[in-house]
Protein backbone atom coordinates (compact mmCIF):
# COMPACT_ATOMS: atom_id res chain seq x y z
CA UNK A 1 0.00 0.00 0.00
CA UNK A 2 1.33 3.41 -0.86
CA UNK A 3 1.38 5.76 2.03
CA UNK A 4 2.96 9.12 2.44
CA UNK A 5 3.59 11.40 5.37
CA UNK A 6 3.74 14.51 3.21
CA UNK A 7 0.97 17.03 3.70
CA UNK A 8 0.30 17.83 0.08
CA UNK A 9 -3.46 17.74 -0.47
CA UNK A 10 -3.19 15.37 -3.44
CA UNK A 11 -1.15 12.89 -1.44
CA UNK A 12 -3.76 13.03 1.27
CA UNK A 13 -6.48 12.25 -1.26
CA UNK A 14 -4.62 9.10 -2.38
CA UNK A 15 -4.06 8.09 1.22
CA UNK A 16 -7.74 8.54 1.94
CA UNK A 17 -8.74 6.50 -1.09
CA UNK A 18 -6.40 3.68 -0.10
CA UNK A 19 -8.43 3.10 3.09
CA UNK A 20 -11.25 0.57 2.97
CA UNK A 21 -14.80 1.96 2.68
CA UNK A 22 -15.60 1.64 6.37
CA UNK A 23 -12.42 3.42 7.42
CA UNK A 24 -13.18 6.17 4.92
CA UNK A 25 -16.66 6.60 6.40
CA UNK A 26 -15.38 6.57 9.96
CA UNK A 27 -12.57 9.01 9.22
CA UNK A 28 -14.91 11.30 7.34
CA UNK A 29 -17.24 11.37 10.31
CA UNK A 30 -14.42 12.16 12.73
CA UNK A 31 -13.37 15.01 10.47
CA UNK A 32 -16.93 16.33 10.49
CA UNK A 33 -16.89 16.20 14.29
CA UNK A 34 -13.61 18.11 14.40
CA UNK A 35 -14.77 20.80 12.00
CA UNK A 36 -18.03 21.17 13.85
CA UNK A 37 -19.16 24.74 13.82
CA UNK A 38 -16.75 26.00 11.21
CA UNK A 39 -19.07 24.60 8.50
CA UNK A 40 -21.72 27.19 7.70
CA UNK A 41 -24.05 25.97 4.95
CA UNK A 42 -25.61 29.40 4.38
CA UNK A 43 -22.38 31.32 3.84
CA UNK A 44 -20.90 31.18 0.31
CA UNK A 45 -23.48 32.48 -2.15
CA UNK A 46 -21.27 32.36 -5.21
CA UNK A 47 -20.71 28.62 -5.09
CA UNK A 48 -22.47 26.03 -7.22
CA UNK A 49 -24.26 24.46 -4.29
CA UNK A 50 -27.93 23.46 -4.73
CA UNK A 51 -29.32 22.99 -1.23
CA UNK A 52 -32.73 21.75 -2.45
CA UNK A 53 -31.08 19.02 -4.50
CA UNK A 54 -28.89 17.88 -1.61
CA UNK A 55 -31.95 17.90 0.63
CA UNK A 56 -34.01 15.91 -1.87
CA UNK A 57 -31.38 13.18 -2.02
CA UNK A 58 -30.94 13.24 1.73
CA UNK A 59 -34.70 12.83 2.22
CA UNK A 60 -34.62 9.65 0.13
CA UNK A 61 -31.84 8.24 2.29
CA UNK A 62 -33.63 9.19 5.50
CA UNK A 63 -36.56 6.95 4.58
CA UNK A 64 -34.66 3.67 4.27
CA UNK A 65 -33.49 1.41 7.11
CA UNK A 66 -30.25 2.04 8.97
CA UNK A 67 -28.65 -1.02 7.41
CA UNK A 68 -29.61 0.17 3.94
CA UNK A 69 -28.27 3.62 4.73
CA UNK A 70 -24.90 2.16 5.60
CA UNK A 71 -24.87 0.01 2.47
CA UNK A 72 -25.78 3.03 0.36
CA UNK A 73 -22.83 5.00 1.73
CA UNK A 74 -20.49 2.07 1.14
CA UNK A 75 -21.88 1.83 -2.42
CA UNK A 76 -21.15 5.51 -3.08
CA UNK A 77 -17.54 4.98 -2.07
CA UNK A 78 -17.30 1.78 -4.12
CA UNK A 79 -18.93 3.56 -7.09
CA UNK A 80 -21.50 0.82 -7.32
CA UNK A 81 -24.09 1.41 -10.02
CA UNK A 82 -27.26 2.13 -8.06
CA UNK A 83 -30.01 4.68 -8.57
CA UNK A 84 -28.76 6.83 -5.68
CA UNK A 85 -25.16 6.53 -6.93
CA UNK A 86 -26.25 7.90 -10.29
CA UNK A 87 -28.31 10.69 -8.75
CA UNK A 88 -25.35 11.56 -6.57
CA UNK A 89 -23.01 11.50 -9.55
CA UNK A 90 -25.09 14.14 -11.30
CA UNK A 91 -24.54 16.71 -8.51
CA UNK A 92 -21.93 19.46 -8.46
CA UNK A 93 -18.98 18.79 -6.18
CA UNK A 94 -20.14 21.33 -3.64
CA UNK A 95 -23.65 19.87 -3.59
CA UNK A 96 -22.06 16.44 -3.02
CA UNK A 97 -20.26 17.95 -0.06
CA UNK A 98 -23.46 19.40 1.30
CA UNK A 99 -25.15 16.00 0.92
CA UNK A 100 -22.41 14.35 3.03
CA UNK A 101 -22.70 17.14 5.53
CA UNK A 102 -26.45 16.48 5.81
CA UNK A 103 -25.77 12.78 6.33
CA UNK A 104 -23.34 13.58 9.15
CA UNK A 105 -25.93 15.86 10.76
CA UNK A 106 -28.48 13.08 10.35
CA UNK A 107 -26.16 10.75 12.26
CA UNK A 108 -26.23 13.19 15.14
CA UNK A 109 -30.02 13.52 15.24
CA UNK A 110 -30.71 9.80 14.86
CA UNK A 111 -32.16 9.81 11.34
CA UNK A 112 -29.01 8.23 9.87
CA UNK A 113 -27.23 5.15 11.21
CA UNK A 114 -24.79 6.31 13.89
CA UNK A 115 -21.17 5.27 14.38
CA UNK A 116 -20.80 2.30 16.73
CA UNK A 117 -19.75 3.96 20.01
CA UNK A 118 -16.57 1.89 20.34
CA UNK A 119 -15.39 2.26 16.75
CA UNK A 120 -11.61 2.61 16.41
CA UNK A 121 -9.79 4.22 13.52
CA UNK A 122 -6.91 2.24 12.09
CA UNK A 123 -3.42 3.62 12.67
CA UNK A 124 -3.27 4.81 9.08
CA UNK A 125 -6.62 6.59 9.32
CA UNK A 126 -5.56 8.14 12.62
CA UNK A 127 -2.41 9.56 11.03
CA UNK A 128 -4.42 10.90 8.12
CA UNK A 129 -6.85 12.60 10.50
CA UNK A 130 -3.95 14.46 12.05
CA UNK A 131 -2.71 15.54 8.63
CA UNK A 132 -6.14 16.78 7.58
CA UNK A 133 -6.33 18.78 10.79
CA UNK A 134 -3.01 20.35 9.83
CA UNK A 135 -4.40 21.78 6.58
CA UNK A 136 -5.61 25.36 6.28
CA UNK A 137 -9.40 25.69 6.17
CA UNK A 138 -9.47 26.38 2.41
CA UNK A 139 -7.19 23.41 1.76
CA UNK A 140 -9.48 21.24 3.83
CA UNK A 141 -12.45 22.23 1.69
CA UNK A 142 -10.49 21.44 -1.46
CA UNK A 143 -9.48 18.11 0.02
CA UNK A 144 -13.12 17.25 0.82
CA UNK A 145 -14.28 18.20 -2.67
CA UNK A 146 -11.59 15.96 -4.11
CA UNK A 147 -12.76 13.12 -1.88
CA UNK A 148 -16.48 13.35 -2.60
CA UNK A 149 -16.18 14.24 -6.28
CA UNK A 150 -15.33 10.77 -7.69
CA UNK A 151 -17.76 8.90 -5.43
CA UNK A 152 -20.95 7.49 -6.92
CA UNK A 153 -21.47 7.00 -10.64
CA UNK A 154 -21.46 9.79 -13.23
CA UNK A 155 -24.67 9.12 -15.21
CA UNK A 156 -23.45 11.18 -18.15
CA UNK A 157 -20.53 8.85 -18.84
CA UNK A 158 -21.36 5.49 -17.23
CA UNK A 159 -22.94 3.07 -19.70
CA UNK A 160 -26.38 1.67 -18.95
CA UNK A 161 -26.32 -1.52 -16.91
CA UNK A 162 -28.44 -4.36 -18.35
CA UNK A 163 -28.60 -6.17 -15.01
CA UNK A 164 -30.26 -3.31 -13.16
CA UNK A 165 -31.81 -1.38 -16.02
CA UNK A 166 -29.97 1.72 -14.75
O1 LIG B 1 -21.42 -0.45 11.93
O2 LIG B 1 -19.18 26.39 -0.67
C1 LIG B 1 -18.79 2.18 10.07
C2 LIG B 1 -21.17 23.93 1.96
C3 LIG B 1 -18.39 0.81 10.69
C4 LIG B 1 -21.80 25.24 1.44
C5 LIG B 1 -20.23 2.56 10.36
C6 LIG B 1 -19.66 24.01 1.98
C7 LIG B 1 -19.38 -0.19 10.82
C8 LIG B 1 -21.24 25.69 0.17
C9 LIG B 1 -18.59 2.11 8.57
C10 LIG B 1 -17.82 3.14 10.68
C11 LIG B 1 -21.73 23.74 3.37
C12 LIG B 1 -21.64 22.78 1.09
C13 LIG B 1 -21.09 1.68 11.01
C14 LIG B 1 -19.02 24.86 1.10
C15 LIG B 1 -20.67 0.33 11.31
C16 LIG B 1 -19.75 25.68 0.16
C17 LIG B 1 -20.84 3.81 9.89
C18 LIG B 1 -18.84 23.14 2.85
C19 LIG B 1 -22.47 2.04 11.39
C20 LIG B 1 -17.54 24.99 1.08
C21 LIG B 1 -20.24 4.94 9.46
C22 LIG B 1 -19.13 21.91 3.25
C23 LIG B 1 -20.94 6.07 8.86
C24 LIG B 1 -18.29 21.03 4.06
C25 LIG B 1 -22.39 6.00 8.62
C26 LIG B 1 -16.95 21.47 4.51
C27 LIG B 1 -20.18 7.17 8.53
C28 LIG B 1 -18.79 19.80 4.38
C29 LIG B 1 -20.66 8.34 7.88
C30 LIG B 1 -18.13 18.76 5.13
C31 LIG B 1 -19.87 9.46 7.73
C32 LIG B 1 -18.76 17.57 5.31
C33 LIG B 1 -20.30 10.74 7.17
C34 LIG B 1 -18.24 16.41 6.01
C35 LIG B 1 -19.38 11.76 7.12
C36 LIG B 1 -19.06 15.33 6.07
C37 LIG B 1 -21.68 10.88 6.68
C38 LIG B 1 -16.88 16.44 6.60
C39 LIG B 1 -19.65 13.07 6.59
C40 LIG B 1 -18.74 14.07 6.64
CSV table of C-alpha atoms and ligand atoms in Angstrom, one decimal:
chain,number,residue,atom,x,y,z
A,1,UNK,CA,0.0,0.0,0.0
A,2,UNK,CA,1.3,3.4,-0.9
A,3,UNK,CA,1.4,5.8,2.0
A,4,UNK,CA,3.0,9.1,2.4
A,5,UNK,CA,3.6,11.4,5.4
A,6,UNK,CA,3.7,14.5,3.2
A,7,UNK,CA,1.0,17.0,3.7
A,8,UNK,CA,0.3,17.8,0.1
A,9,UNK,CA,-3.5,17.7,-0.5
A,10,UNK,CA,-3.2,15.4,-3.4
A,11,UNK,CA,-1.2,12.9,-1.4
A,12,UNK,CA,-3.8,13.0,1.3
A,13,UNK,CA,-6.5,12.2,-1.3
A,14,UNK,CA,-4.6,9.1,-2.4
A,15,UNK,CA,-4.1,8.1,1.2
A,16,UNK,CA,-7.7,8.5,1.9
A,17,UNK,CA,-8.7,6.5,-1.1
A,18,UNK,CA,-6.4,3.7,-0.1
A,19,UNK,CA,-8.4,3.1,3.1
A,20,UNK,CA,-11.3,0.6,3.0
A,21,UNK,CA,-14.8,2.0,2.7
A,22,UNK,CA,-15.6,1.6,6.4
A,23,UNK,CA,-12.4,3.4,7.4
A,24,UNK,CA,-13.2,6.2,4.9
A,25,UNK,CA,-16.7,6.6,6.4
A,26,UNK,CA,-15.4,6.6,10.0
A,27,UNK,CA,-12.6,9.0,9.2
A,28,UNK,CA,-14.9,11.3,7.3
A,29,UNK,CA,-17.2,11.4,10.3
A,30,UNK,CA,-14.4,12.2,12.7
A,31,UNK,CA,-13.4,15.0,10.5
A,32,UNK,CA,-16.9,16.3,10.5
A,33,UNK,CA,-16.9,16.2,14.3
A,34,UNK,CA,-13.6,18.1,14.4
A,35,UNK,CA,-14.8,20.8,12.0
A,36,UNK,CA,-18.0,21.2,13.8
A,37,UNK,CA,-19.2,24.7,13.8
A,38,UNK,CA,-16.7,26.0,11.2
A,39,UNK,CA,-19.1,24.6,8.5
A,40,UNK,CA,-21.7,27.2,7.7
A,41,UNK,CA,-24.1,26.0,4.9
A,42,UNK,CA,-25.6,29.4,4.4
A,43,UNK,CA,-22.4,31.3,3.8
A,44,UNK,CA,-20.9,31.2,0.3
A,45,UNK,CA,-23.5,32.5,-2.1
A,46,UNK,CA,-21.3,32.4,-5.2
A,47,UNK,CA,-20.7,28.6,-5.1
A,48,UNK,CA,-22.5,26.0,-7.2
A,49,UNK,CA,-24.3,24.5,-4.3
A,50,UNK,CA,-27.9,23.5,-4.7
A,51,UNK,CA,-29.3,23.0,-1.2
A,52,UNK,CA,-32.7,21.8,-2.4
A,53,UNK,CA,-31.1,19.0,-4.5
A,54,UNK,CA,-28.9,17.9,-1.6
A,55,UNK,CA,-31.9,17.9,0.6
A,56,UNK,CA,-34.0,15.9,-1.9
A,57,UNK,CA,-31.4,13.2,-2.0
A,58,UNK,CA,-30.9,13.2,1.7
A,59,UNK,CA,-34.7,12.8,2.2
A,60,UNK,CA,-34.6,9.7,0.1
A,61,UNK,CA,-31.8,8.2,2.3
A,62,UNK,CA,-33.6,9.2,5.5
A,63,UNK,CA,-36.6,6.9,4.6
A,64,UNK,CA,-34.7,3.7,4.3
A,65,UNK,CA,-33.5,1.4,7.1
A,66,UNK,CA,-30.3,2.0,9.0
A,67,UNK,CA,-28.7,-1.0,7.4
A,68,UNK,CA,-29.6,0.2,3.9
A,69,UNK,CA,-28.3,3.6,4.7
A,70,UNK,CA,-24.9,2.2,5.6
A,71,UNK,CA,-24.9,0.0,2.5
A,72,UNK,CA,-25.8,3.0,0.4
A,73,UNK,CA,-22.8,5.0,1.7
A,74,UNK,CA,-20.5,2.1,1.1
A,75,UNK,CA,-21.9,1.8,-2.4
A,76,UNK,CA,-21.2,5.5,-3.1
A,77,UNK,CA,-17.5,5.0,-2.1
A,78,UNK,CA,-17.3,1.8,-4.1
A,79,UNK,CA,-18.9,3.6,-7.1
A,80,UNK,CA,-21.5,0.8,-7.3
A,81,UNK,CA,-24.1,1.4,-10.0
A,82,UNK,CA,-27.3,2.1,-8.1
A,83,UNK,CA,-30.0,4.7,-8.6
A,84,UNK,CA,-28.8,6.8,-5.7
A,85,UNK,CA,-25.2,6.5,-6.9
A,86,UNK,CA,-26.3,7.9,-10.3
A,87,UNK,CA,-28.3,10.7,-8.8
A,88,UNK,CA,-25.4,11.6,-6.6
A,89,UNK,CA,-23.0,11.5,-9.6
A,90,UNK,CA,-25.1,14.1,-11.3
A,91,UNK,CA,-24.5,16.7,-8.5
A,92,UNK,CA,-21.9,19.5,-8.5
A,93,UNK,CA,-19.0,18.8,-6.2
A,94,UNK,CA,-20.1,21.3,-3.6
A,95,UNK,CA,-23.6,19.9,-3.6
A,96,UNK,CA,-22.1,16.4,-3.0
A,97,UNK,CA,-20.3,18.0,-0.1
A,98,UNK,CA,-23.5,19.4,1.3
A,99,UNK,CA,-25.1,16.0,0.9
A,100,UNK,CA,-22.4,14.3,3.0
A,101,UNK,CA,-22.7,17.1,5.5
A,102,UNK,CA,-26.5,16.5,5.8
A,103,UNK,CA,-25.8,12.8,6.3
A,104,UNK,CA,-23.3,13.6,9.1
A,105,UNK,CA,-25.9,15.9,10.8
A,106,UNK,CA,-28.5,13.1,10.4
A,107,UNK,CA,-26.2,10.8,12.3
A,108,UNK,CA,-26.2,13.2,15.1
A,109,UNK,CA,-30.0,13.5,15.2
A,110,UNK,CA,-30.7,9.8,14.9
A,111,UNK,CA,-32.2,9.8,11.3
A,112,UNK,CA,-29.0,8.2,9.9
A,113,UNK,CA,-27.2,5.1,11.2
A,114,UNK,CA,-24.8,6.3,13.9
A,115,UNK,CA,-21.2,5.3,14.4
A,116,UNK,CA,-20.8,2.3,16.7
A,117,UNK,CA,-19.7,4.0,20.0
A,118,UNK,CA,-16.6,1.9,20.3
A,119,UNK,CA,-15.4,2.3,16.8
A,120,UNK,CA,-11.6,2.6,16.4
A,121,UNK,CA,-9.8,4.2,13.5
A,122,UNK,CA,-6.9,2.2,12.1
A,123,UNK,CA,-3.4,3.6,12.7
A,124,UNK,CA,-3.3,4.8,9.1
A,125,UNK,CA,-6.6,6.6,9.3
A,126,UNK,CA,-5.6,8.1,12.6
A,127,UNK,CA,-2.4,9.6,11.0
A,128,UNK,CA,-4.4,10.9,8.1
A,129,UNK,CA,-6.8,12.6,10.5
A,130,UNK,CA,-3.9,14.5,12.1
A,131,UNK,CA,-2.7,15.5,8.6
A,132,UNK,CA,-6.1,16.8,7.6
A,133,UNK,CA,-6.3,18.8,10.8
A,134,UNK,CA,-3.0,20.3,9.8
A,135,UNK,CA,-4.4,21.8,6.6
A,136,UNK,CA,-5.6,25.4,6.3
A,137,UNK,CA,-9.4,25.7,6.2
A,138,UNK,CA,-9.5,26.4,2.4
A,139,UNK,CA,-7.2,23.4,1.8
A,140,UNK,CA,-9.5,21.2,3.8
A,141,UNK,CA,-12.5,22.2,1.7
A,142,UNK,CA,-10.5,21.4,-1.5
A,143,UNK,CA,-9.5,18.1,0.0
A,144,UNK,CA,-13.1,17.3,0.8
A,145,UNK,CA,-14.3,18.2,-2.7
A,146,UNK,CA,-11.6,16.0,-4.1
A,147,UNK,CA,-12.8,13.1,-1.9
A,148,UNK,CA,-16.5,13.4,-2.6
A,149,UNK,CA,-16.2,14.2,-6.3
A,150,UNK,CA,-15.3,10.8,-7.7
A,151,UNK,CA,-17.8,8.9,-5.4
A,152,UNK,CA,-21.0,7.5,-6.9
A,153,UNK,CA,-21.5,7.0,-10.6
A,154,UNK,CA,-21.5,9.8,-13.2
A,155,UNK,CA,-24.7,9.1,-15.2
A,156,UNK,CA,-23.4,11.2,-18.1
A,157,UNK,CA,-20.5,8.9,-18.8
A,158,UNK,CA,-21.4,5.5,-17.2
A,159,UNK,CA,-22.9,3.1,-19.7
A,160,UNK,CA,-26.4,1.7,-18.9
A,161,UNK,CA,-26.3,-1.5,-16.9
A,162,UNK,CA,-28.4,-4.4,-18.4
A,163,UNK,CA,-28.6,-6.2,-15.0
A,164,UNK,CA,-30.3,-3.3,-13.2
A,165,UNK,CA,-31.8,-1.4,-16.0
A,166,UNK,CA,-30.0,1.7,-14.8
B,1,LIG,O1,-21.4,-0.4,11.9
B,1,LIG,O2,-19.2,26.4,-0.7
B,1,LIG,C1,-18.8,2.2,10.1
B,1,LIG,C2,-21.2,23.9,2.0
B,1,LIG,C3,-18.4,0.8,10.7
B,1,LIG,C4,-21.8,25.2,1.4
B,1,LIG,C5,-20.2,2.6,10.4
B,1,LIG,C6,-19.7,24.0,2.0
B,1,LIG,C7,-19.4,-0.2,10.8
B,1,LIG,C8,-21.2,25.7,0.2
B,1,LIG,C9,-18.6,2.1,8.6
B,1,LIG,C10,-17.8,3.1,10.7
B,1,LIG,C11,-21.7,23.7,3.4
B,1,LIG,C12,-21.6,22.8,1.1
B,1,LIG,C13,-21.1,1.7,11.0
B,1,LIG,C14,-19.0,24.9,1.1
B,1,LIG,C15,-20.7,0.3,11.3
B,1,LIG,C16,-19.8,25.7,0.2
B,1,LIG,C17,-20.8,3.8,9.9
B,1,LIG,C18,-18.8,23.1,2.8
B,1,LIG,C19,-22.5,2.0,11.4
B,1,LIG,C20,-17.5,25.0,1.1
B,1,LIG,C21,-20.2,4.9,9.5
B,1,LIG,C22,-19.1,21.9,3.2
B,1,LIG,C23,-20.9,6.1,8.9
B,1,LIG,C24,-18.3,21.0,4.1
B,1,LIG,C25,-22.4,6.0,8.6
B,1,LIG,C26,-16.9,21.5,4.5
B,1,LIG,C27,-20.2,7.2,8.5
B,1,LIG,C28,-18.8,19.8,4.4
B,1,LIG,C29,-20.7,8.3,7.9
B,1,LIG,C30,-18.1,18.8,5.1
B,1,LIG,C31,-19.9,9.5,7.7
B,1,LIG,C32,-18.8,17.6,5.3
B,1,LIG,C33,-20.3,10.7,7.2
B,1,LIG,C34,-18.2,16.4,6.0
B,1,LIG,C35,-19.4,11.8,7.1
B,1,LIG,C36,-19.1,15.3,6.1
B,1,LIG,C37,-21.7,10.9,6.7
B,1,LIG,C38,-16.9,16.4,6.6
B,1,LIG,C39,-19.6,13.1,6.6
B,1,LIG,C40,-18.7,14.1,6.6
